[in-house]
Amino acid sequence: MRSHEERVAETKRRIAKIEREKRLQRNKITMASAVAACLVLLIGASLAMPGIAASIQTGDYSGFETAASMYGGGALGYIVIGLLAFLLGVCVTVLCFRLHQMKREDDQNNESEGIHGAD
């Protein structure tokens, strides 16, 4: 038979484990949703960019406002899509790093519980 303190400690340990698993699952869902939203935004912007680039109004000096520029009207859309893709990569990298960090913290918590037991 277990003593009353042992049962309370075991119950606290199980509650902490369940809460940790729920938090990890909720964080994974949030991160996956953020990545999916970024991908949808990037794909939507890449599909809309040709129309947006074509509708950019030129200045009063028609034909000469981009004469000395290396970015013509068509290249502007590719530049914007490239920047959006870079930002998406940064967001995914940060999200994956955070997920890895949370997993490492949970592993350390599990190890410390195994060594010290629940309070």
Coordinates of N, CA and C in Angstrom, one line a residue:
M1 N 0.8 -1.2 0.0 CA 0.0 0.0 0.0 C 0.9 1.2 0.0
R2 N 0.4 2.2 -0.7 CA 1.1 3.5 -0.7 C 0.5 4.4 0.4
S3 N 1.4 5.2 0.8 CA 1.0 6.2 1.8 C 0.2 7.3 1.1
H4 N -0.5 8.1 1.9 CA -1.2 9.3 1.4 C -0.3 10.2 0.6
E5 N 0.9 10.5 1.1 CA 1.8 11.4 0.5 C 2.3 10.9 -0.9
E6 N 2.5 9.6 -0.9 CA 2.9 9.0 -2.2 C 1.8 9.1 -3.2
R7 N 0.6 8.9 -2.8 CA -0.5 9.0 -3.8 C -0.7 10.4 -4.3
V8 N -0.6 11.4 -3.4 CA -0.7 12.8 -3.8 C 0.5 13.2 -4.7
A9 N 1.7 12.7 -4.4 CA 2.8 13.0 -5.3 C 2.6 12.4 -6.7
E10 N 2.1 11.2 -6.7 CA 1.9 10.5 -8.0 C 0.8 11.2 -8.8
T11 N -0.2 11.7 -8.1 CA -1.3 12.4 -8.8 C -0.8 13.7 -9.3
K12 N 0.0 14.4 -8.5 CA 0.6 15.7 -9.0 C 1.5 15.5 -10.2
R13 N 2.3 14.4 -10.2 CA 3.2 14.1 -11.3 C 2.4 13.8 -12.6
R14 N 1.3 13.0 -12.5 CA 0.5 12.7 -13.6 C -0.2 14.0 -14.2
I15 N -0.7 14.8 -13.3 CA -1.3 16.1 -13.7 C -0.3 17.0 -14.5
A16 N 0.9 17.1 -13.9 CA 2.0 17.9 -14.6 C 2.3 17.3 -16.0
K17 N 2.3 16.0 -16.0 CA 2.7 15.3 -17.3 C 1.6 15.6 -18.3
I18 N 0.3 15.5 -17.9 CA -0.8 15.7 -18.9 C -0.8 17.2 -19.3
E19 N -0.6 18.1 -18.4 CA -0.5 19.5 -18.7 C 0.6 19.8 -19.7
R20 N 1.8 19.2 -19.5 CA 2.9 19.4 -20.3 C 2.6 18.9 -21.7
E21 N 2.0 17.7 -21.8 CA 1.6 17.2 -23.2 C 0.6 18.0 -23.9
K22 N -0.4 18.6 -23.2 CA -1.3 19.5 -23.8 C -0.7 20.7 -24.3
R23 N 0.2 21.3 -23.5 CA 0.9 22.5 -23.9 C 1.8 22.3 -25.1
L24 N 2.5 21.2 -25.1 CA 3.3 20.8 -26.3 C 2.4 20.6 -27.5
Q25 N 1.3 19.9 -27.4 CA 0.4 19.7 -28.6 C -0.2 21.1 -29.1
R26 N -0.5 21.9 -28.1 CA -1.1 23.2 -28.5 C 0.0 24.1 -29.2
N27 N 1.2 24.0 -28.7 CA 2.3 24.8 -29.4 C 2.6 24.3 -30.8
K28 N 2.5 23.0 -30.9 CA 2.8 22.4 -32.2 C 1.7 22.8 -33.2
I29 N 0.4 22.8 -32.8 CA -0.7 23.2 -33.6 C -0.5 24.7 -34.0
T30 N -0.2 25.5 -33.0 CA 0.0 26.9 -33.3 C 1.1 27.1 -34.3
M31 N 2.2 26.4 -34.2 CA 3.3 26.6 -35.1 C 3.0 26.1 -36.5
A32 N 2.3 25.0 -36.6 CA 1.9 24.4 -37.9 C 0.9 25.4 -38.6
S33 N 0.0 26.0 -37.8 CA -0.9 27.0 -38.4 C -0.2 28.2 -38.9
A34 N 0.8 28.7 -38.1 CA 1.6 29.8 -38.5 C 2.3 29.5 -39.8
V35 N 2.9 28.4 -39.9 CA 3.6 28.0 -41.2 C 2.7 27.9 -42.3
A36 N 1.5 27.3 -42.1 CA 0.5 27.2 -43.2 C 0.0 28.6 -43.6
A37 N -0.2 29.5 -42.7 CA -0.6 30.8 -43.0 C 0.4 31.6 -43.8
C38 N 1.7 31.4 -43.5 CA 2.8 32.0 -44.2 C 2.8 31.5 -45.7
L39 N 2.7 30.2 -45.8 CA 2.7 29.6 -47.1 C 1.5 30.1 -48.0
V40 N 0.3 30.2 -47.4 CA -0.8 30.7 -48.1 C -0.6 32.1 -48.5
L41 N -0.1 32.9 -47.6 CA 0.2 34.3 -47.9 C 1.2 34.4 -49.1
L42 N 2.3 33.6 -49.0 CA 3.3 33.7 -50.1 C 2.7 33.2 -51.4
I43 N 1.9 32.2 -51.4 CA 1.3 31.7 -52.7 C 0.3 32.7 -53.2
G44 N -0.5 33.3 -52.3 CA -1.5 34.3 -52.8 C -0.8 35.5 -53.3
A45 N 0.3 35.9 -52.7 CA 1.0 37.1 -53.2 C 1.7 36.8 -54.5
S46 N 2.2 35.6 -54.7 CA 2.9 35.3 -55.9 C 1.9 35.2 -57.1
L47 N 0.6 34.8 -56.8 CA -0.4 34.7 -57.8 C -0.9 36.1 -58.2
A48 N -1.0 37.0 -57.2 CA -1.5 38.3 -57.4 C -0.4 39.3 -57.9
M49 N 0.8 39.0 -57.7 CA 1.9 39.9 -58.1 C 1.9 40.4 -59.5
P50 N 1.7 39.5 -60.5 CA 1.7 40.0 -61.9 C 0.7 41.1 -62.1
G51 N -0.5 41.0 -61.6 CA -1.5 42.0 -61.7 C -1.2 43.3 -61.0
I52 N -0.6 43.1 -59.8 CA -0.2 44.3 -59.1 C 0.9 45.1 -59.7
A53 N 1.9 44.3 -60.2 CA 3.0 45.0 -60.9 C 2.6 45.7 -62.2
A54 N 1.6 45.1 -62.9 CA 1.1 45.7 -64.1 C 0.3 46.9 -63.9
S55 N -0.3 47.0 -62.7 CA -1.2 48.1 -62.4 C -0.5 49.3 -61.8
I56 N 0.8 49.1 -61.5 CA 1.6 50.2 -60.9 C 1.6 51.4 -61.9
Q57 N 1.1 52.5 -61.5 CA 1.1 53.7 -62.4 C 2.5 54.3 -62.5
T58 N 2.8 54.7 -63.7 CA 4.0 55.4 -64.0 C 3.9 56.8 -63.7
G59 N 5.0 57.5 -63.6 CA 5.0 58.9 -63.2 C 4.6 59.8 -64.4
D60 N 4.9 61.1 -64.3 CA 4.6 62.0 -65.4 C 5.5 61.8 -66.6
Y61 N 6.7 61.3 -66.3 CA 7.7 61.2 -67.4 C 7.5 59.7 -67.9
S62 N 6.6 59.5 -68.7 CA 6.3 58.1 -69.1 C 7.4 57.5 -69.9
G63 N 7.8 56.4 -69.5 CA 8.9 55.7 -70.2 C 10.3 56.0 -69.7
F64 N 10.5 57.0 -68.9 CA 11.8 57.4 -68.5 C 12.1 57.3 -67.0
E65 N 11.0 57.0 -66.2 CA 11.2 56.9 -64.8 C 12.0 55.7 -64.3
T66 N 12.1 54.7 -65.1 CA 12.9 53.5 -64.7 C 14.0 53.3 -65.7
A67 N 14.4 54.3 -66.5 CA 15.4 54.1 -67.5 C 16.8 53.8 -66.9
A68 N 17.1 54.4 -65.8 CA 18.4 54.2 -65.2 C 18.3 53.1 -64.1
S69 N 17.2 52.5 -64.0 CA 17.0 51.5 -62.9 C 17.3 50.1 -63.5
M70 N 17.9 49.3 -62.6 CA 18.1 47.9 -63.1 C 16.8 47.1 -62.8
Y71 N 15.8 47.6 -62.1 CA 14.6 46.9 -61.8 C 13.5 47.5 -62.7
G72 N 13.2 46.8 -63.8 CA 12.1 47.2 -64.7 C 10.8 46.8 -64.0
G73 N 9.7 47.0 -64.7 CA 8.4 46.8 -64.2 C 8.2 45.3 -63.9
G74 N 8.7 44.4 -64.7 CA 8.5 43.0 -64.4 C 9.3 42.4 -63.3
A75 N 10.5 43.0 -63.1 CA 11.4 42.5 -62.1 C 10.9 42.8 -60.7
L76 N 10.1 43.9 -60.5 CA 9.6 44.3 -59.2 C 8.8 43.2 -58.5
G77 N 8.0 42.5 -59.2 CA 7.2 41.4 -58.7 C 8.1 40.3 -58.2
Y78 N 9.1 39.9 -58.9 CA 10.0 38.9 -58.5 C 10.8 39.3 -57.2
I79 N 11.2 40.5 -57.1 CA 11.9 41.0 -56.0 C 11.0 40.9 -54.7
V80 N 9.8 41.3 -54.8 CA 8.9 41.3 -53.7 C 8.6 39.8 -53.3
I81 N 8.4 38.9 -54.2 CA 8.2 37.5 -53.9 C 9.5 36.9 -53.3
G82 N 10.6 37.3 -53.7 CA 11.9 36.8 -53.1 C 12.0 37.3 -51.7
L83 N 11.6 38.5 -51.4 CA 11.7 39.1 -50.0 C 10.6 38.3 -49.2
L84 N 9.4 38.1 -49.7 CA 8.4 37.3 -48.9 C 8.9 35.9 -48.6
A85 N 9.5 35.3 -49.6 CA 10.1 33.9 -49.4 C 11.2 33.9 -48.3
F86 N 12.0 34.9 -48.4 CA 13.0 35.0 -47.3 C 12.4 35.2 -45.9
L87 N 11.4 36.1 -45.8 CA 10.7 36.3 -44.5 C 10.1 35.0 -44.1
L88 N 9.5 34.2 -45.0 CA 8.9 32.9 -44.7 C 9.9 32.0 -44.1
G89 N 11.1 32.0 -44.8 CA 12.2 31.1 -44.3 C 12.6 31.5 -42.9
V90 N 12.7 32.8 -42.6 CA 13.1 33.2 -41.3 C 12.0 32.8 -40.2
C91 N 10.8 33.0 -40.6 CA 9.7 32.6 -39.7 C 9.7 31.1 -39.4
V92 N 9.9 30.3 -40.4 CA 9.9 28.8 -40.2 C 11.1 28.4 -39.4
T93 N 12.3 29.1 -39.6 CA 13.5 28.8 -38.8 C 13.3 29.1 -37.4
V94 N 12.7 30.2 -37.1 CA 12.4 30.6 -35.7 C 11.4 29.7 -35.0
L95 N 10.4 29.3 -35.8 CA 9.4 28.4 -35.2 C 10.0 27.0 -34.9
C96 N 10.8 26.5 -35.9 CA 11.4 25.2 -35.6 C 12.4 25.2 -34.5
F97 N 13.2 26.3 -34.4 CA 14.1 26.5 -33.2 C 13.3 26.5 -31.9
R98 N 12.2 27.2 -31.9 CA 11.4 27.2 -30.7 C 10.8 25.9 -30.3
L99 N 10.4 25.1 -31.3 CA 9.9 23.8 -31.1 C 10.9 22.9 -30.5
H100 N 12.1 23.0 -31.1 CA 13.3 22.1 -30.6 C 13.6 22.5 -29.2
Q101 N 13.6 23.8 -28.9 CA 13.9 24.3 -27.5 C 12.9 23.8 -26.5
M102 N 11.6 23.8 -26.9 CA 10.6 23.3 -26.0 C 10.7 21.8 -25.8
K103 N 11.0 21.1 -26.8 CA 11.2 19.6 -26.7 C 12.4 19.3 -25.8
R104 N 13.5 20.1 -25.9 CA 14.6 19.9 -25.0 C 14.3 20.2 -23.6
E105 N 13.5 21.2 -23.3 CA 13.1 21.6 -22.0 C 12.2 20.5 -21.4
D106 N 11.3 19.9 -22.2 CA 10.5 18.8 -21.7 C 11.3 17.6 -21.4
D107 N 12.3 17.3 -22.2 CA 13.1 16.1 -22.0 C 13.9 16.3 -20.7
Q108 N 14.4 17.6 -20.4 CA 15.1 17.8 -19.2 C 14.2 17.7 -18.0
N109 N 12.9 18.2 -18.1 CA 12.0 18.0 -17.0 C 11.7 16.6 -16.7
N110 N 11.5 15.8 -17.8 CA 11.3 14.3 -17.6 C 12.4 13.7 -16.9
E111 N 13.7 14.0 -17.3 CA 14.8 13.4 -16.7 C 14.9 13.8 -15.2
S112 N 14.6 15.1 -14.9 CA 14.7 15.6 -13.5 C 13.6 14.9 -12.7
E113 N 12.5 14.7 -13.2 CA 11.4 14.0 -12.5 C 11.8 12.6 -12.2
G114 N 12.4 11.9 -13.1 CA 12.9 10.6 -12.9 C 13.9 10.4 -11.9
I115 N 14.8 11.4 -11.8 CA 15.9 11.4 -10.8 C 15.3 11.8 -9.4
H116 N 14.6 12.9 -9.4 CA 14.2 13.4 -8.1 C 12.8 13.0 -7.6
G117 N 12.0 12.6 -8.5 CA 10.6 12.3 -8.2 C 9.8 13.5 -8.1
A118 N 8.5 13.3 -7.9 CA 7.5 14.4 -7.8 C 7.5 14.9 -6.4
D119 N 7.3 16.2 -6.2 CA 7.2 16.8 -4.9 C 5.8 16.7 -4.3

